[in-house]
PDB file of C-alpha atoms in Angstrom:
ATOM      1  CA  ALA I   3       9.630 -32.314 -43.068  1.00  0.00           C
ATOM      2  CA  ASP I   4      12.958 -32.160 -41.155  1.00  0.00           C
ATOM      3  CA  GLU I   5      13.349 -28.440 -42.051  1.00  0.00           C
ATOM      4  CA  LEU I   6       9.748 -27.771 -40.795  1.00  0.00           C
ATOM      5  CA  ASP I   7      10.515 -29.635 -37.651  1.00  0.00           C
ATOM      6  CA  ASN I   8      13.753 -27.690 -36.987  1.00  0.00           C
ATOM      7  CA  LEU I   9      11.851 -24.464 -37.731  1.00  0.00           C
ATOM      8  CA  GLY I  10       9.184 -25.498 -35.191  1.00  0.00           C
ATOM      9  CA  VAL I  11      11.925 -25.915 -32.615  1.00  0.00           C
ATOM     10  CA  ARG I  12      13.282 -22.574 -33.261  1.00  0.00           C
ATOM     11  CA  VAL I  13      10.068 -20.790 -33.164  1.00  0.00           C
ATOM     12  CA  ALA I  14       9.169 -22.624 -29.777  1.00  0.00           C
ATOM     13  CA  LYS I  15      12.507 -21.273 -28.436  1.00  0.00           C
ATOM     14  CA  LEU I  16      11.826 -17.877 -29.562  1.00  0.00           C
ATOM     15  CA  GLU I  17       8.221 -17.862 -28.023  1.00  0.00           C
ATOM     16  CA  LYS I  18       9.702 -19.049 -24.728  1.00  0.00           C
ATOM     17  CA  LYS I  19      12.259 -16.282 -24.696  1.00  0.00           C
ATOM     18  CA  ALA I  20       9.646 -13.712 -25.623  1.00  0.00           C
ATOM     19  CA  ASP I  21       7.582 -14.683 -22.730  1.00  0.00           C
ATOM     20  CA  ASN I  22      10.627 -14.450 -20.355  1.00  0.00           C
ATOM     21  CA  VAL I  23      10.242 -10.712 -19.773  1.00  0.00           C
ATOM     22  CA  LYS I  24       6.963  -8.705 -19.584  1.00  0.00           C
ATOM     23  CA  ILE I  25       6.670  -4.921 -19.458  1.00  0.00           C
ATOM     24  CA  THR I  26       3.380  -3.360 -18.101  1.00  0.00           C
ATOM     25  CA  GLY I  27       2.544   0.175 -17.064  1.00  0.00           C
ATOM     26  CA  ALA I  28       0.036   2.626 -15.548  1.00  0.00           C
ATOM     27  CA  ILE I  29      -0.484   6.285 -15.947  1.00  0.00           C
ATOM     28  CA  ARG I  30      -2.440   8.028 -13.143  1.00  0.00           C
ATOM     29  CA  ALA I  31      -3.829  11.602 -13.256  1.00  0.00           C
ATOM     30  CA  LEU I  32      -4.379  12.703  -9.544  1.00  0.00           C
ATOM     31  CA  TYR I  33      -5.930  15.644  -7.908  1.00  0.00           C
ATOM     32  CA  THR I  34      -5.962  16.288  -4.199  1.00  0.00           C
ATOM     33  CA  ASP I  35      -7.575  19.185  -2.467  1.00  0.00           C
ATOM     34  CA  VAL I  36      -7.339  19.864   1.277  1.00  0.00           C
ATOM     35  CA  ASP I  37      -9.294  22.110   3.402  1.00  0.00           C
ATOM     36  CA  GLY I  38      -8.087  22.765   6.985  1.00  0.00           C
ATOM     37  CA  ALA I  39      -4.879  22.505   8.918  1.00  0.00           C
ATOM     38  CA  ASP I  40      -2.842  21.169   5.841  1.00  0.00           C
ATOM     39  CA  GLU I  41      -4.725  23.411   3.325  1.00  0.00           C
ATOM     40  CA  GLY I  42      -3.550  23.133  -0.261  1.00  0.00           C
ATOM     41  CA  TYR I  43      -4.095  21.349  -3.582  1.00  0.00           C
ATOM     42  CA  SER I  44      -1.936  19.038  -5.708  1.00  0.00           C
ATOM     43  CA  PRO I  45      -2.467  17.953  -9.276  1.00  0.00           C
ATOM     44  CA  THR I  46       0.138  15.372 -10.359  1.00  0.00           C
ATOM     45  CA  LEU I  47       0.734  12.950 -13.321  1.00  0.00           C
ATOM     46  CA  ARG I  48       2.355   9.677 -12.296  1.00  0.00           C
ATOM     47  CA  THR I  49       3.738   7.036 -14.757  1.00  0.00           C
ATOM     48  CA  ARG I  50       4.952   3.609 -13.810  1.00  0.00           C
ATOM     49  CA  LEU I  51       6.677   1.073 -15.787  1.00  0.00           C
ATOM     50  CA  TRP I  52       7.110  -2.494 -14.463  1.00  0.00           C
ATOM     51  CA  VAL I  53       9.597  -5.074 -15.866  1.00  0.00           C
ATOM     52  CA  LYS I  54       9.018  -8.690 -14.720  1.00  0.00           C
ATOM     53  CA  GLY I  55      11.328 -11.441 -15.753  1.00  0.00           C
ATOM     54  CA  ALA I  56      11.366 -15.112 -15.134  1.00  0.00           C
ATOM     55  CA  ILE I  57      14.694 -16.302 -13.526  1.00  0.00           C
ATOM     56  CA  ASN I  58      13.646 -19.924 -13.577  1.00  0.00           C
ATOM     57  CA  ASP I  59      10.476 -21.914 -12.851  1.00  0.00           C
ATOM     58  CA  ASP I  60      10.410 -20.832  -9.184  1.00  0.00           C
ATOM     59  CA  TRP I  61      11.829 -17.285  -9.172  1.00  0.00           C
ATOM     60  CA  THR I  62      11.003 -14.047 -10.736  1.00  0.00           C
ATOM     61  CA  TYR I  63      12.519 -10.512 -10.754  1.00  0.00           C
ATOM     62  CA  THR I  64      10.387  -7.273 -10.713  1.00  0.00           C
ATOM     63  CA  GLY I  65      11.611  -3.759 -11.258  1.00  0.00           C
ATOM     64  CA  MET I  66       9.616  -0.611 -11.378  1.00  0.00           C
ATOM     65  CA  LEU I  67      10.526   2.881 -12.891  1.00  0.00           C
ATOM     66  CA  GLU I  68       8.390   5.813 -11.650  1.00  0.00           C
ATOM     67  CA  ASN I  69       8.046   9.397 -12.902  1.00  0.00           C
ATOM     68  CA  THR I  70       5.968  11.985 -11.180  1.00  0.00           C
ATOM     69  CA  GLN I  71       5.111  15.386 -12.587  1.00  0.00           C
ATOM     70  CA  THR I  72       3.821  18.171 -10.357  1.00  0.00           C
ATOM     71  CA  LEU I  73       1.207  20.279 -12.388  1.00  0.00           C
ATOM     72  CA  ASN I  74       0.312  23.157 -10.193  1.00  0.00           C
ATOM     73  CA  THR I  75       3.166  25.502 -11.318  1.00  0.00           C
ATOM     74  CA  ASN I  76       4.520  26.628 -14.626  1.00  0.00           C
ATOM     75  CA  ALA I  77       7.967  25.031 -13.816  1.00  0.00           C
ATOM     76  CA  GLN I  78       9.113  21.682 -14.921  1.00  0.00           C
ATOM     77  CA  GLU I  79       8.818  19.939 -11.652  1.00  0.00           C
ATOM     78  CA  SER I  80       9.360  16.276 -12.417  1.00  0.00           C
ATOM     79  CA  GLU I  81      11.314  13.356 -10.973  1.00  0.00           C
ATOM     80  CA  THR I  82      12.010   9.828 -12.214  1.00  0.00           C
ATOM     81  CA  LYS I  83      13.193   7.088  -9.672  1.00  0.00           C
ATOM     82  CA  PHE I  84      13.838   3.392  -9.863  1.00  0.00           C
ATOM     83  CA  ARG I  85      11.384   2.689  -7.087  1.00  0.00           C
ATOM     84  CA  ARG I  86      11.337  -1.065  -6.848  1.00  0.00           C
ATOM     85  CA  ALA I  87      13.646  -3.872  -7.451  1.00  0.00           C
ATOM     86  CA  TYR I  88      13.119  -7.346  -5.879  1.00  0.00           C
ATOM     87  CA  VAL I  89      13.192 -11.138  -6.484  1.00  0.00           C
ATOM     88  CA  ASN I  90      10.343 -13.392  -5.491  1.00  0.00           C
ATOM     89  CA  GLY I  91      10.305 -17.190  -5.169  1.00  0.00           C
ATOM     90  CA  SER I  92      10.346 -20.149  -2.707  1.00  0.00           C
ATOM     91  CA  VAL I  93      12.764 -22.328  -0.903  1.00  0.00           C
ATOM     92  CA  ALA I  94      11.452 -25.669   0.516  1.00  0.00           C
ATOM     93  CA  GLY I  95       7.912 -24.423   0.294  1.00  0.00           C
ATOM     94  CA  VAL I  96       8.692 -21.162   2.056  1.00  0.00           C
ATOM     95  CA  GLY I  97       7.890 -17.916   0.023  1.00  0.00           C
ATOM     96  CA  VAL I  98      10.605 -15.452  -0.168  1.00  0.00           C
ATOM     97  CA  THR I  99      10.518 -11.788  -1.202  1.00  0.00           C
ATOM     98  CA  ALA I 100      13.915  -9.774  -1.097  1.00  0.00           C
ATOM     99  CA  GLY I 101      14.869  -6.359  -2.266  1.00  0.00           C
ATOM    100  CA  ARG I 102      13.114  -3.009  -2.390  1.00  0.00           C
ATOM    101  CA  TYR I 103       9.285  -3.594  -2.629  1.00  0.00           C
ATOM    102  CA  ASN I 104       6.028  -1.936  -1.461  1.00  0.00           C
ATOM    103  CA  TYR I 105       4.881  -3.838   1.583  1.00  0.00           C
ATOM    104  CA  THR I 106       1.195  -3.378   2.521  1.00  0.00           C
ATOM    105  CA  VAL I 107       0.815  -5.066   5.769  1.00  0.00           C
ATOM    106  CA  GLY I 108      -2.823  -6.291   6.451  1.00  0.00           C
ATOM    107  CA  ASN I 109      -5.219  -3.425   5.599  1.00  0.00           C
ATOM    108  CA  GLY I 110      -2.312  -0.857   5.809  1.00  0.00           C
ATOM    109  CA  PHE I 111      -3.771   0.906   8.851  1.00  0.00           C
ATOM    110  CA  VAL I 112      -0.217   0.707  10.358  1.00  0.00           C
ATOM    111  CA  PHE I 113       2.204   0.317   7.404  1.00  0.00           C
ATOM    112  CA  ASP I 114       1.887   0.547   3.801  1.00  0.00           C
ATOM    113  CA  ASP I 115       5.158   1.757   2.316  1.00  0.00           C
ATOM    114  CA  HIS I 116       8.401   0.907   0.381  1.00  0.00           C
ATOM    115  CA  ILE I 117      10.867  -1.137   2.317  1.00  0.00           C
ATOM    116  CA  ASP I 118      14.314  -2.669   1.734  1.00  0.00           C
ATOM    117  CA  ALA I 119      13.721  -6.035   3.271  1.00  0.00           C
ATOM    118  CA  VAL I 120      13.835  -9.829   3.338  1.00  0.00           C
ATOM    119  CA  GLN I 121      10.242 -11.422   3.834  1.00  0.00           C
ATOM    120  CA  LEU I 122       9.446 -15.038   4.536  1.00  0.00           C
ATOM    121  CA  ASP I 123       5.836 -16.359   3.936  1.00  0.00           C
ATOM    122  CA  PHE I 124       4.560 -19.636   5.502  1.00  0.00           C
ATOM    123  CA  GLY I 125       1.369 -21.657   5.192  1.00  0.00           C
ATOM    124  CA  LYS I 126      -1.990 -21.588   3.219  1.00  0.00           C
ATOM    125  CA  VAL I 127      -4.961 -21.767   5.644  1.00  0.00           C
ATOM    126  CA  LEU I 128      -2.997 -20.877   8.625  1.00  0.00           C
ATOM    127  CA  THR I 129      -0.469 -18.344   7.295  1.00  0.00           C
ATOM    128  CA  ALA I 130       2.497 -16.515   8.861  1.00  0.00           C
ATOM    129  CA  SER I 131       5.137 -14.023   7.633  1.00  0.00           C
ATOM    130  CA  VAL I 132       8.148 -12.316   9.008  1.00  0.00           C
ATOM    131  CA  ALA I 133       9.955  -9.367   7.368  1.00  0.00           C
ATOM    132  CA  TYR I 134      13.158  -7.650   8.469  1.00  0.00           C
ATOM    133  CA  GLY I 135      14.249  -4.460   6.667  1.00  0.00           C
ATOM    134  CA  ARG I 136      14.291  -0.577   6.549  1.00  0.00           C
ATOM    135  CA  PRO I 137      11.580   1.752   5.352  1.00  0.00           C
ATOM    136  CA  VAL I 138      12.795   4.053   2.558  1.00  0.00           C
ATOM    137  CA  ASP I 139      10.023   6.625   2.226  1.00  0.00           C
ATOM    138  CA  GLY I 140       8.808   9.506   4.379  1.00  0.00           C
ATOM    139  CA  ASP I 141      10.614  12.132   6.458  1.00  0.00           C
ATOM    140  CA  ALA I 142       9.787  10.106   9.603  1.00  0.00           C
ATOM    141  CA  TYR I 143      12.534   7.635   8.661  1.00  0.00           C
ATOM    142  CA  THR I 144      15.706   9.726   9.042  1.00  0.00           C
ATOM    143  CA  ASP I 145      17.779   7.588  11.550  1.00  0.00           C
ATOM    144  CA  THR I 146      20.096   5.136   9.715  1.00  0.00           C
ATOM    145  CA  ASN I 147      19.436   2.554  12.443  1.00  0.00           C
ATOM    146  CA  GLN I 148      15.477   2.433  11.960  1.00  0.00           C
ATOM    147  CA  ASP I 149      15.443  -1.155  10.972  1.00  0.00           C
ATOM    148  CA  GLY I 150      12.089  -2.782  11.299  1.00  0.00           C
ATOM    149  CA  TYR I 151      10.673  -6.216  12.162  1.00  0.00           C
ATOM    150  CA  ILE I 152       7.149  -7.068  11.035  1.00  0.00           C
ATOM    151  CA  ALA I 153       5.385 -10.396  11.775  1.00  0.00           C
ATOM    152  CA  THR I 154       1.977 -11.320  10.866  1.00  0.00           C
ATOM    153  CA  LEU I 155      -0.318 -14.298  11.530  1.00  0.00           C
ATOM    154  CA  GLY I 156      -3.564 -15.039   9.688  1.00  0.00           C
ATOM    155  CA  TYR I 157      -6.233 -17.867   9.622  1.00  0.00           C
ATOM    156  CA  LYS I 158      -9.150 -18.272   7.199  1.00  0.00           C
ATOM    157  CA  MET I 159     -12.323 -19.538   8.776  1.00  0.00           C
ATOM    158  CA  GLY I 160     -15.193 -19.841   6.113  1.00  0.00           C
ATOM    159  CA  VAL I 161     -15.983 -16.461   4.925  1.00  0.00           C
ATOM    160  CA  THR I 162     -13.932 -14.805   7.725  1.00  0.00           C
ATOM    161  CA  ASP I 163     -10.267 -13.853   7.549  1.00  0.00           C
ATOM    162  CA  LEU I 164      -8.619 -13.442  10.995  1.00  0.00           C
ATOM    163  CA  ALA I 165      -5.406 -11.450  11.183  1.00  0.00           C
ATOM    164  CA  SER I 166      -2.873 -10.252  13.775  1.00  0.00           C
ATOM    165  CA  GLY I 167       0.459  -8.298  13.455  1.00  0.00           C
ATOM    166  CA  TYR I 168       3.507  -7.165  15.398  1.00  0.00           C
ATOM    167  CA  TYR I 169       5.699  -4.219  14.286  1.00  0.00           C
ATOM    168  CA  ASN I 170       8.956  -3.006  15.914  1.00  0.00           C
ATOM    169  CA  PHE I 171      10.898  -0.167  14.352  1.00  0.00           C
ATOM    170  CA  LYS I 172      14.196   0.654  16.152  1.00  0.00           C
ATOM    171  CA  ASN I 173      14.833   4.191  17.318  1.00  0.00           C
ATOM    172  CA  TYR I 174      11.584   5.477  15.781  1.00  0.00           C
ATOM    173  CA  SER I 175      10.681   7.756  18.607  1.00  0.00           C
ATOM    174  CA  ILE I 176      12.523   9.852  21.299  1.00  0.00           C
ATOM    175  CA  ASP I 177      11.530   7.130  23.667  1.00  0.00           C
ATOM    176  CA  GLY I 178      13.244   4.492  21.589  1.00  0.00           C
ATOM    177  CA  ASP I 179      11.682   1.551  19.690  1.00  0.00           C
ATOM    178  CA  ARG I 180       8.096   1.902  18.431  1.00  0.00           C
ATOM    179  CA  GLU I 181       6.124  -1.339  18.971  1.00  0.00           C
ATOM    180  CA  ILE I 182       2.532  -1.789  17.625  1.00  0.00           C
ATOM    181  CA  TRP I 183       0.302  -4.877  18.049  1.00  0.00           C
ATOM    182  CA  THR I 184      -2.955  -5.348  15.913  1.00  0.00           C
ATOM    183  CA  VAL I 185      -5.701  -7.892  15.681  1.00  0.00           C
ATOM    184  CA  GLY I 186      -8.607  -7.693  13.299  1.00  0.00           C
ATOM    185  CA  ALA I 187     -10.933  -9.641  10.952  1.00  0.00           C
ATOM    186  CA  THR I 188     -12.432  -9.332   7.511  1.00  0.00           C
ATOM    187  CA  ALA I 189     -15.745 -11.131   6.775  1.00  0.00           C
ATOM    188  CA  GLU I 190     -18.140 -11.427   3.827  1.00  0.00           C
ATOM    189  CA  VAL I 191     -21.440 -10.429   5.568  1.00  0.00           C
ATOM    190  CA  ALA I 192     -23.530 -10.663   2.411  1.00  0.00           C
ATOM    191  CA  LYS I 193     -23.061 -11.287  -1.243  1.00  0.00           C
ATOM    192  CA  ASN I 194     -20.165  -8.766  -2.393  1.00  0.00           C
ATOM    193  CA  VAL I 195     -20.341  -7.014   0.941  1.00  0.00           C
ATOM    194  CA  SER I 196     -17.372  -7.128   3.322  1.00  0.00           C
ATOM    195  CA  LEU I 197     -16.972  -5.899   6.726  1.00  0.00           C
ATOM    196  CA  VAL I 198     -13.518  -5.073   8.219  1.00  0.00           C
ATOM    197  CA  GLY I 199     -12.414  -4.233  11.683  1.00  0.00           C
ATOM    198  CA  GLU I 200      -9.003  -3.841  13.506  1.00  0.00           C
ATOM    199  CA  TYR I 201      -7.802  -2.895  16.883  1.00  0.00           C
ATOM    200  CA  LEU I 202      -4.395  -1.390  17.395  1.00  0.00           C
ATOM    201  CA  LYS I 203      -2.136  -0.953  20.516  1.00  0.00           C
ATOM    202  CA  SER I 204       1.254   0.749  20.905  1.00  0.00           C
ATOM    203  CA  ASN I 205       3.905   0.766  23.486  1.00  0.00           C
ATOM    204  CA  ASP I 206       4.038   4.549  23.191  1.00  0.00           C
ATOM    205  CA  GLU I 207       1.541   7.173  24.463  1.00  0.00           C
ATOM    206  CA  THR I 208       0.690  10.511  23.049  1.00  0.00           C
ATOM    207  CA  THR I 209       0.925  13.627  25.266  1.00  0.00           C
ATOM    208  CA  ALA I 210      -2.762  12.913  26.031  1.00  0.00           C
ATOM    209  CA  GLY I 211      -2.023   9.431  27.341  1.00  0.00           C
ATOM    210  CA  ASP I 212      -3.465   7.757  24.287  1.00  0.00           C
ATOM    211  CA  ASP I 213      -1.878   4.583  22.956  1.00  0.00           C
ATOM    212  CA  ASP I 214      -4.569   2.687  21.037  1.00  0.00           C
ATOM    213  CA  GLY I 215      -6.937   2.844  18.186  1.00  0.00           C
ATOM    214  CA  TYR I 216      -9.533   1.040  15.886  1.00  0.00           C
ATOM    215  CA  VAL I 217     -10.700   1.130  12.386  1.00  0.00           C
ATOM    216  CA  ALA I 218     -14.041  -0.255  11.007  1.00  0.00           C
ATOM    217  CA  GLY I 219     -15.124  -0.319   7.468  1.00  0.00           C
ATOM    218  CA  LEU I 220     -17.825  -1.644   5.042  1.00  0.00           C
ATOM    219  CA  SER I 221     -17.361  -2.295   1.251  1.00  0.00           C
ATOM    220  CA  TYR I 222     -19.478  -3.323  -1.695  1.00  0.00           C
ATOM    221  CA  LYS I 223     -17.844  -4.968  -4.721  1.00  0.00           C
ATOM    222  CA  GLY I 224     -15.030  -3.075  -6.344  1.00  0.00           C
ATOM    223  CA  ALA I 225     -13.939  -1.803  -9.758  1.00  0.00           C
ATOM    224  CA  SER I 226     -11.932  -4.180 -12.011  1.00  0.00           C
ATOM    225  CA  ALA I 227      -9.627  -2.727 -14.751  1.00  0.00           C
ATOM    226  CA  SER I 228     -10.521  -5.527 -17.113  1.00  0.00           C
ATOM    227  CA  ASP I 229     -14.272  -5.232 -16.610  1.00  0.00           C
ATOM    228  CA  LYS I 230     -16.028  -2.225 -18.067  1.00  0.00           C
ATOM    229  CA  GLY I 231     -18.886  -0.955 -15.869  1.00  0.00           C
ATOM    230  CA  SER I 232     -17.669  -2.695 -12.659  1.00  0.00           C
ATOM    231  CA  PHE I 233     -17.694  -0.540  -9.566  1.00  0.00           C
ATOM    232  CA  GLY I 234     -17.340  -0.425  -5.871  1.00  0.00           C
ATOM    233  CA  ILE I 235     -18.066   1.703  -2.848  1.00  0.00           C
ATOM    234  CA  TRP I 236     -16.766   1.812   0.729  1.00  0.00           C
ATOM    235  CA  ALA I 237     -16.812   3.644   3.948  1.00  0.00           C
ATOM    236  CA  LYS I 238     -14.386   3.598   6.918  1.00  0.00           C
ATOM    237  CA  TYR I 239     -14.392   5.135  10.394  1.00  0.00           C
ATOM    238  CA  TYR I 240     -10.825   5.744  11.936  1.00  0.00           C
ATOM    239  CA  ASP I 241      -9.840   6.487  15.559  1.00  0.00           C
ATOM    240  CA  GLN I 242      -6.183   6.175  15.860  1.00  0.00           C
ATOM    241  CA  ALA I 243      -3.550   7.584  18.258  1.00  0.00           C
ATOM    242  CA  SER I 244      -0.523   8.818  16.333  1.00  0.00           C
ATOM    243  CA  THR I 245       1.590   6.040  18.049  1.00  0.00           C
ATOM    244  CA  THR I 246      -0.489   3.343  16.343  1.00  0.00           C
ATOM    245  CA  TYR I 247       0.911   3.951  12.720  1.00  0.00           C
ATOM    246  CA  PHE I 248       4.105   5.184  11.151  1.00  0.00           C
ATOM    247  CA  GLY I 249       3.364   8.676   9.934  1.00  0.00           C
ATOM    248  CA  ALA I 250       2.868   8.875   6.177  1.00  0.00           C
ATOM    249  CA  SER I 251       3.087   5.144   5.855  1.00  0.00           C
ATOM    250  CA  HIS I 252      -0.640   4.830   6.701  1.00  0.00           C
ATOM    251  CA  THR I 253      -2.528   3.502   3.768  1.00  0.00           C
ATOM    252  CA  THR I 254      -5.152   6.378   3.877  1.00  0.00           C
ATOM    253  CA  ASP I 255      -5.065   8.788   0.941  1.00  0.00           C
ATOM    254  CA  ALA I 256      -6.122  11.680   3.292  1.00  0.00           C
ATOM    255  CA  THR I 257      -3.711  14.344   4.246  1.00  0.00           C
ATOM    256  CA  HIS I 258      -3.253  14.425   8.047  1.00  0.00           C
ATOM    257  CA  ASP I 259       0.293  15.730   8.741  1.00  0.00           C
ATOM    258  CA  SER I 260      -0.697  18.365  11.266  1.00  0.00           C
ATOM    259  CA  LEU I 261      -3.102  15.904  12.902  1.00  0.00           C
ATOM    260  CA  ASP I 262      -0.244  13.521  13.434  1.00  0.00           C
ATOM    261  CA  ALA I 263       1.486  16.111  15.566  1.00  0.00           C
ATOM    262  CA  ALA I 264      -1.748  16.625  17.533  1.00  0.00           C
ATOM    263  CA  GLY I 265      -2.063  13.039  18.809  1.00  0.00           C
ATOM    264  CA  GLY I 266      -3.506  11.349  15.650  1.00  0.00           C
ATOM    265  CA  PHE I 267      -6.778  11.542  13.888  1.00  0.00           C
ATOM    266  CA  LYS I 268     -10.414  10.273  14.118  1.00  0.00           C
ATOM    267  CA  GLY I 269     -13.109  10.584  11.450  1.00  0.00           C
ATOM    268  CA  TYR I 270     -14.448   8.914   8.327  1.00  0.00           C
ATOM    269  CA  GLY I 271     -13.527   8.243   4.759  1.00  0.00           C
ATOM    270  CA  VAL I 272     -15.985   7.339   1.883  1.00  0.00           C
ATOM    271  CA  GLY I 273     -15.057   6.333  -1.692  1.00  0.00           C
ATOM    272  CA  ALA I 274     -16.324   5.001  -5.047  1.00  0.00           C
ATOM    273  CA  ASN I 275     -14.622   3.560  -8.027  1.00  0.00           C
ATOM    274  CA  TYR I 276     -15.770   2.702 -11.528  1.00  0.00           C
ATOM    275  CA  THR I 277     -14.346   1.227 -14.745  1.00  0.00           C
ATOM    276  CA  LEU I 278     -15.059   3.718 -17.553  1.00  0.00           C
ATOM    277  CA  ALA I 279     -13.541   1.434 -20.169  1.00  0.00           C
ATOM    278  CA  LYS I 280     -11.286  -1.507 -20.175  1.00  0.00           C
ATOM    279  CA  ASN I 281      -8.095  -0.544 -18.344  1.00  0.00           C
ATOM    280  CA  ILE I 282      -9.487   2.874 -17.458  1.00  0.00           C
ATOM    281  CA  VAL I 283     -10.701   3.231 -13.905  1.00  0.00           C
ATOM    282  CA  ALA I 284     -11.960   6.403 -12.076  1.00  0.00           C
ATOM    283  CA  ASN I 285     -11.711   6.764  -8.255  1.00  0.00           C
ATOM    284  CA  VAL I 286     -13.048   9.478  -5.863  1.00  0.00           C
ATOM    285  CA  GLU I 287     -12.551   9.543  -2.185  1.00  0.00           C
ATOM    286  CA  TYR I 288     -13.536  12.040   0.560  1.00  0.00           C
ATOM    287  CA  TYR I 289     -12.150  12.177   4.317  1.00  0.00           C
ATOM    288  CA  ASP I 290     -13.023  14.298   7.157  1.00  0.00           C
ATOM    289  CA  TYR I 291     -10.504  13.933   9.992  1.00  0.00           C
ATOM    290  CA  ASP I 292     -10.252  15.684  13.392  1.00  0.00           C
ATOM    291  CA  SER I 293      -7.260  15.699  15.560  1.00  0.00           C
ATOM    292  CA  LYS I 294      -7.088  13.664  18.771  1.00  0.00           C
ATOM    293  CA  ILE I 295      -5.748  16.625  20.690  1.00  0.00           C
ATOM    294  CA  GLY I 296      -7.127  20.149  20.027  1.00  0.00           C
ATOM    295  CA  ASP I 297      -9.575  21.179  17.414  1.00  0.00           C
ATOM    296  CA  LEU I 298      -7.656  20.737  14.194  1.00  0.00           C
ATOM    297  CA  ASN I 299      -9.434  19.416  11.170  1.00  0.00           C
ATOM    298  CA  ASP I 300      -8.388  18.237   7.594  1.00  0.00           C
ATOM    299  CA  LYS I 301     -11.058  17.679   4.840  1.00  0.00           C
ATOM    300  CA  THR I 302      -9.474  15.830   1.909  1.00  0.00           C
ATOM    301  CA  LEU I 303     -10.954  15.334  -1.663  1.00  0.00           C
ATOM    302  CA  TRP I 304      -8.842  12.816  -3.375  1.00  0.00           C
ATOM    303  CA  SER I 305      -9.559  11.763  -7.087  1.00  0.00           C
ATOM    304  CA  GLU I 306      -7.771   9.932  -9.856  1.00  0.00           C
ATOM    305  CA  LEU I 307      -8.084   8.552 -13.211  1.00  0.00           C
ATOM    306  CA  THR I 308      -5.756   5.460 -14.018  1.00  0.00           C
ATOM    307  CA  PHE I 309      -4.951   4.044 -17.302  1.00  0.00           C
ATOM    308  CA  THR I 310      -3.154   0.701 -17.301  1.00  0.00           C
ATOM    309  CA  PHE I 311      -1.361  -1.036 -20.239  1.00  0.00           C
TER     310      PHE I 311
END
């Protein structure tokens, strides 16, 4: 009996250690086809491996290794990067995230990108967050002093989520700091149907004198990787001056590089997603954007098949 008890203790310790670190992953086959000012196509294969370890009962560490292979040439065009490394926990009831991580602020209409930062999160019903750091992706962030401040405020009122945000990136434009204010709401207007709207205002104007924008969208359900046959559809309309978002950090999957230089973009996007089998999800999106200045246009077909494990 004593030997069995001792064996039980040893097994329990091993099980606890085995659960201390978890490795998960995702493989995404992506094809993008653009017709217009940024014409071109891009088939890629992206593999991500996440490592998550428990530091203690309150803190965890997450790291993410990413490999991207470009498939539209015969050359071996591949790169592997250690893309994320951060800790997450709480101090005196305040949530803390610190390190390199992907920060999707609100709906991502202003910023959805990797950032080296420290972020503090407060509250439950009335929520607030503040983050200070430096974006690490995109050609737009070339100045070593482009530190950013991002603050958000949210409030849940029944089936409606109200949200506001403030962004300030130092030395972003030739005029100095780029500041953006947002206010918006997401509401469940019917069963499984959500409506989203956001207004954006910048301290900078385009050459046409435009300094604001808005996005409105409607969505129904959404595919879940663990639920075969689940699906979702959505539609959004965008009208944003280029000063109301940070270049490629906008969450849209559409290509709009040339339109950014022509005052921003306006137009629509529609999409559908479907779980073909457990942990296999297909996603198709289509965007039709016009430039805010001039008559440039980009039509983007974006499709992906994602396997998670």
